[in-house]
Amino acid sequence: MTDVFGLSHKDTSPVSGQTKHEQVVFCSDERSGLHAIIAVYNTALGPSLGGTRFYPYGSEQAALADVLNLSRAMAYKNALAGLDLGGGKAVIIGDPATDKSEALLRAYGRFVQSLGGRYFTACDVGTYSEDMDIVARESSYVTGRTLANGGAGDSSILTAYGVFQGMRAAAEHVHGTSTLRGRRVGVEGVGKVGHRLVDHLVEDGAEVVICDVDEQAVERVRRRHPQVEVVADQLALTSLDIDVYAPCALGGALDDETVARLRAGIVCGGANNQLAHPGVEKELADRGILYAPDYVVNSGGVIQVADEIHGFDMDRAKAKATKIYDTTLKIFVAAAEEGVPPAVAADRLAERRMSEVGRIRGIWLGR
Ligand SMILES: NC(=O)c1ccc[n+]([C@@H]2O[C@H](COP(=O)([O-])OP(=O)(O)OC[C@H]3O[C@@H](n4cnc5c(N)ncnc54)[C@H](O)[C@@H]3O)[C@@H](O)[C@H]2O)c1
């Protein structure tokens, strides 16, 4: 078993903010092969919420580093999404293709239940709505279930919608008009989120260029929108004369080389962890490129699944996701006023909400 506290002395590099976590729970069940870690970063705004990542980590140390970072990121995302939820995340160590079973998922559900509602789980890499239905047979603190079971279903619907709202805010900030009509937008990755974003962009009158390593994903878009241009890869896409670059594939899309090459004036996409390393946000700002912070614009998905806690209502969830436009605009204004990149302004706003709203729970209610 990893010594969580010992880790801080030996290796702090992959684990940011680790000492601030409220609670970290190691869960194991020998017979089903469950080996999981649940991390609650904070509950300042309410119970923590974040997905369960099922992934074949090379070591428990790597899994721990990931869950600590991811749970912290969820606290910031949930805070700026305007949710009354803190930040949490879980990882199950193993290969979902071979290790996932009913017994393992139900054993995991019992550990989620044991936290008494301090942590709500959801889907993430390697877990699907059908898996959450199984986890929910042992726990009341599960979101992201299938529509048939009262769940919010596929969260990429509002993720893509929210990214589009963020992009409209960026266009407003840069061009003085929130439409993407006539702008050339490059979308990298047209999977669940990317292909829905293309729908919104085409409907708004944008010119769209895409790339994806998966031929079938490209074909799906081409069938719906024959006018969409296709290029070979990210290098080709980011070398083009485009107005907006939308990373919607994997993390780390914005490294030093890409930023130096980029001709777009706006970066706004659905992918998580777009900045390859700290400092890239400043490189973007120095080049005059407006970066819409990833965790702000892609929060439509968590807004969608969080709504399930109160009985899912798509209209209500969509109304909340529409506010991503206002939040993104507010961040750009704060960044300009404070002379910092938007990523820094976003963190500050999130920290302020966690501190100011979290504080009121200290008001004594007499019981
Ligand atoms: N699904 C959600 O609700 C949600 C919510 C928040 C954030 N995100 C993030 O958005 C991103 C996309 O998520 P998704 O659910 O659409 O996943 P997905 O797997 O459905 O789509 C990703 C797409 O990117 C493509 N891709 C992979 N590597 C590529 C490369 N090098 N160049 C071009 N294309 C490449 C894949 O072929 C795939 O079509 C991820 O970073 C995810 O973490 C998703």
Short mmCIF file of C-alpha atoms in Angstrom, two decimals, residues 131-338:
data_model
loop_
_atom_site.label_atom_id
_atom_site.label_comp_id
_atom_site.label_asym_id
_atom_site.label_seq_id
_atom_site.Cartn_x
_atom_site.Cartn_y
_atom_site.Cartn_z
CA ASP A 131 -21.13 0.74 -15.79
CA MET A 132 -22.62 3.52 -13.66
CA ASP A 133 -25.96 1.69 -13.71
CA ILE A 134 -24.17 -1.26 -12.10
CA VAL A 135 -22.29 0.88 -9.55
CA ALA A 136 -25.65 2.49 -8.67
CA ARG A 137 -27.00 -0.90 -7.56
CA GLU A 138 -24.75 -0.53 -4.52
CA SER A 139 -24.63 3.23 -4.09
CA SER A 140 -26.99 6.21 -4.08
CA TYR A 141 -24.16 8.56 -5.01
CA VAL A 142 -23.82 7.84 -8.74
CA THR A 143 -24.43 10.10 -11.77
CA GLY A 144 -23.91 9.58 -15.50
CA ARG A 145 -26.31 6.62 -15.56
CA THR A 146 -28.25 5.66 -18.69
CA LEU A 147 -31.36 7.60 -19.67
CA ALA A 148 -33.38 4.41 -19.14
CA ASN A 149 -32.32 4.43 -15.49
CA GLY A 150 -33.08 8.09 -14.88
CA GLY A 151 -29.58 9.21 -15.76
CA ALA A 152 -28.25 12.10 -17.83
CA GLY A 153 -26.86 9.84 -20.58
CA ASP A 154 -24.09 10.95 -22.93
CA SER A 155 -22.42 14.02 -21.38
CA SER A 156 -20.71 15.00 -24.64
CA ILE A 157 -23.99 16.67 -25.73
CA LEU A 158 -23.65 19.56 -23.29
CA THR A 159 -19.85 19.43 -23.32
CA ALA A 160 -19.90 20.35 -27.02
CA TYR A 161 -22.66 22.90 -26.47
CA GLY A 162 -20.64 24.53 -23.67
CA VAL A 163 -17.47 24.66 -25.79
CA PHE A 164 -19.51 26.42 -28.46
CA GLN A 165 -20.71 28.95 -25.86
CA GLY A 166 -17.10 29.55 -24.78
CA MET A 167 -16.08 30.05 -28.40
CA ARG A 168 -18.89 32.58 -28.93
CA ALA A 169 -17.59 34.49 -25.88
CA ALA A 170 -14.05 34.45 -27.30
CA ALA A 171 -15.34 35.75 -30.65
CA GLU A 172 -17.20 38.52 -28.82
CA HIS A 173 -14.06 39.47 -26.90
CA VAL A 174 -11.78 39.47 -29.96
CA HIS A 175 -14.09 40.52 -32.81
CA GLY A 176 -16.89 42.33 -30.98
CA THR A 177 -19.50 39.87 -32.26
CA SER A 178 -20.41 36.51 -30.81
CA THR A 179 -21.16 34.71 -34.05
CA LEU A 180 -18.65 32.41 -35.71
CA ARG A 181 -20.24 33.12 -39.11
CA GLY A 182 -17.57 33.43 -41.75
CA ARG A 183 -14.75 32.42 -39.34
CA ARG A 184 -12.50 29.46 -40.15
CA VAL A 185 -12.41 27.01 -37.27
CA GLY A 186 -10.02 24.03 -37.03
CA VAL A 187 -11.35 21.13 -34.94
CA GLU A 188 -8.79 18.53 -33.89
CA GLY A 189 -10.54 15.27 -32.99
CA VAL A 190 -14.12 14.66 -34.07
CA GLY A 191 -15.12 12.04 -31.54
CA LYS A 192 -18.07 12.37 -29.16
CA VAL A 193 -17.42 16.04 -28.35
CA GLY A 194 -15.70 17.18 -31.57
CA HIS A 195 -18.36 16.01 -34.02
CA ARG A 196 -21.13 17.70 -32.02
CA LEU A 197 -19.09 20.90 -31.91
CA VAL A 198 -18.85 20.77 -35.71
CA ASP A 199 -22.67 20.60 -35.85
CA HIS A 200 -22.96 23.81 -33.80
CA LEU A 201 -20.30 25.57 -35.88
CA VAL A 202 -21.83 24.64 -39.22
CA GLU A 203 -25.23 25.74 -37.99
CA ASP A 204 -23.73 29.11 -37.00
CA GLY A 205 -22.22 29.56 -40.46
CA ALA A 206 -18.54 28.88 -39.70
CA GLU A 207 -16.13 27.33 -42.18
CA VAL A 208 -14.85 24.13 -40.56
CA VAL A 209 -11.62 22.19 -41.04
CA ILE A 210 -11.10 18.90 -39.18
CA CYS A 211 -8.53 16.21 -38.54
CA ASP A 212 -8.76 12.87 -36.75
CA VAL A 213 -6.65 9.73 -36.64
CA ASP A 214 -9.83 7.66 -36.96
CA GLU A 215 -11.10 7.42 -40.54
CA GLN A 216 -14.60 6.47 -39.40
CA ALA A 217 -14.88 9.55 -37.20
CA VAL A 218 -13.89 11.73 -40.18
CA GLU A 219 -16.40 9.95 -42.43
CA ARG A 220 -19.23 10.49 -39.94
CA VAL A 221 -18.65 14.25 -40.12
CA ARG A 222 -18.25 14.24 -43.90
CA ARG A 223 -21.56 12.41 -44.32
CA ARG A 224 -23.38 15.05 -42.25
CA HIS A 225 -21.49 18.05 -43.61
CA PRO A 226 -19.87 17.38 -47.02
CA GLN A 227 -18.53 20.95 -47.13
CA VAL A 228 -16.20 20.36 -44.15
CA GLU A 229 -12.53 20.33 -45.16
CA VAL A 230 -10.29 17.49 -43.91
CA VAL A 231 -6.55 17.73 -43.31
CA ALA A 232 -4.05 15.02 -42.43
CA ASP A 233 -3.16 15.79 -38.83
CA GLN A 234 -2.66 18.33 -36.04
CA LEU A 235 0.49 19.72 -37.69
CA ALA A 236 -1.41 20.47 -40.90
CA LEU A 237 -4.38 21.90 -38.99
CA THR A 238 -2.35 24.23 -36.81
CA SER A 239 -0.29 25.44 -39.80
CA LEU A 240 -3.41 26.66 -41.60
CA ASP A 241 -4.68 30.21 -41.69
CA ILE A 242 -7.53 29.62 -39.24
CA ASP A 243 -9.31 32.00 -36.84
CA VAL A 244 -9.97 29.46 -34.09
CA TYR A 245 -8.18 26.26 -33.06
CA ALA A 246 -10.38 23.80 -31.15
CA PRO A 247 -8.44 20.90 -29.56
CA CYS A 248 -11.00 18.12 -28.98
CA ALA A 249 -8.75 15.04 -28.92
CA LEU A 250 -6.26 14.27 -26.17
CA GLY A 251 -4.51 16.47 -23.61
CA GLY A 252 -1.26 18.37 -24.20
CA ALA A 253 -2.27 19.79 -27.61
CA LEU A 254 -0.63 23.13 -26.81
CA ASP A 255 3.11 22.62 -26.56
CA ASP A 256 5.86 25.14 -27.37
CA GLU A 257 6.09 24.17 -31.05
CA THR A 258 2.34 24.29 -31.64
CA VAL A 259 1.98 27.68 -29.97
CA ALA A 260 4.89 29.09 -32.02
CA ARG A 261 3.31 27.81 -35.25
CA LEU A 262 -0.30 28.70 -34.51
CA ARG A 263 -1.93 31.33 -36.74
CA ALA A 264 -5.31 31.29 -34.99
CA GLY A 265 -6.20 34.22 -32.74
CA ILE A 266 -8.38 32.06 -30.47
CA VAL A 267 -7.91 28.63 -28.86
CA CYS A 268 -11.10 27.08 -27.52
CA GLY A 269 -11.76 23.34 -27.42
CA GLY A 270 -13.18 20.48 -25.40
CA ALA A 271 -10.04 18.51 -24.56
CA ASN A 272 -8.90 18.35 -20.94
CA ASN A 273 -5.42 19.53 -19.93
CA GLN A 274 -4.64 21.30 -23.20
CA LEU A 275 -1.57 23.14 -21.88
CA ALA A 276 1.38 20.75 -22.20
CA HIS A 277 3.25 22.38 -19.31
CA PRO A 278 2.99 25.40 -17.00
CA GLY A 279 4.04 28.55 -18.84
CA VAL A 280 2.25 27.76 -22.11
CA GLU A 281 -0.61 30.03 -21.05
CA LYS A 282 1.89 32.92 -20.98
CA GLU A 283 3.39 31.95 -24.37
CA LEU A 284 -0.11 32.11 -25.85
CA ALA A 285 -0.80 35.49 -24.25
CA ASP A 286 2.57 36.83 -25.44
CA ARG A 287 1.69 35.83 -29.01
CA GLY A 288 -1.66 37.62 -28.72
CA ILE A 289 -3.64 34.36 -28.84
CA LEU A 290 -6.75 34.31 -26.64
CA TYR A 291 -6.94 31.00 -24.75
CA ALA A 292 -10.33 29.99 -23.36
CA PRO A 293 -9.41 27.85 -20.30
CA ASP A 294 -10.26 24.21 -21.05
CA TYR A 295 -11.89 23.34 -17.75
CA VAL A 296 -14.22 26.32 -18.02
CA VAL A 297 -15.46 25.75 -21.56
CA ASN A 298 -15.72 21.95 -21.28
CA SER A 299 -17.77 22.00 -18.07
CA GLY A 300 -21.07 21.36 -19.90
CA GLY A 301 -20.58 17.63 -19.35
CA VAL A 302 -20.30 17.88 -15.59
CA ILE A 303 -23.23 20.30 -15.57
CA GLN A 304 -25.24 17.64 -17.43
CA VAL A 305 -24.42 14.79 -15.05
CA ALA A 306 -24.67 16.95 -11.91
CA ASP A 307 -28.25 17.73 -12.84
CA GLU A 308 -29.04 14.04 -12.34
CA ILE A 309 -28.62 14.48 -8.58
CA HIS A 310 -31.94 16.37 -8.55
CA GLY A 311 -33.69 14.24 -11.17
CA PHE A 312 -32.40 14.88 -14.66
CA ASP A 313 -33.93 17.68 -16.73
CA MET A 314 -32.16 18.46 -20.02
CA ASP A 315 -33.69 21.94 -20.38
CA ARG A 316 -32.53 22.98 -16.91
CA ALA A 317 -29.05 21.55 -17.53
CA LYS A 318 -28.80 23.28 -20.91
CA ALA A 319 -29.80 26.61 -19.36
CA LYS A 320 -26.93 26.22 -16.88
CA ALA A 321 -24.49 25.28 -19.66
CA THR A 322 -25.53 28.40 -21.59
CA LYS A 323 -23.98 30.43 -18.75
CA ILE A 324 -20.54 29.19 -19.85
CA TYR A 325 -20.73 32.12 -22.30
CA ASP A 326 -20.97 34.67 -19.45
CA THR A 327 -18.34 32.95 -17.31
CA THR A 328 -15.83 32.79 -20.16
CA LEU A 329 -16.39 36.44 -21.01
CA LYS A 330 -15.98 37.39 -17.34
CA ILE A 331 -12.65 35.55 -17.26
CA PHE A 332 -11.36 37.40 -20.33
CA VAL A 333 -12.32 40.74 -18.78
CA ALA A 334 -10.70 39.84 -15.43
CA ALA A 335 -7.55 38.65 -17.24
CA ALA A 336 -7.27 41.94 -19.13
CA GLU A 337 -7.88 43.99 -15.97
CA GLU A 338 -5.41 42.03 -13.86
#
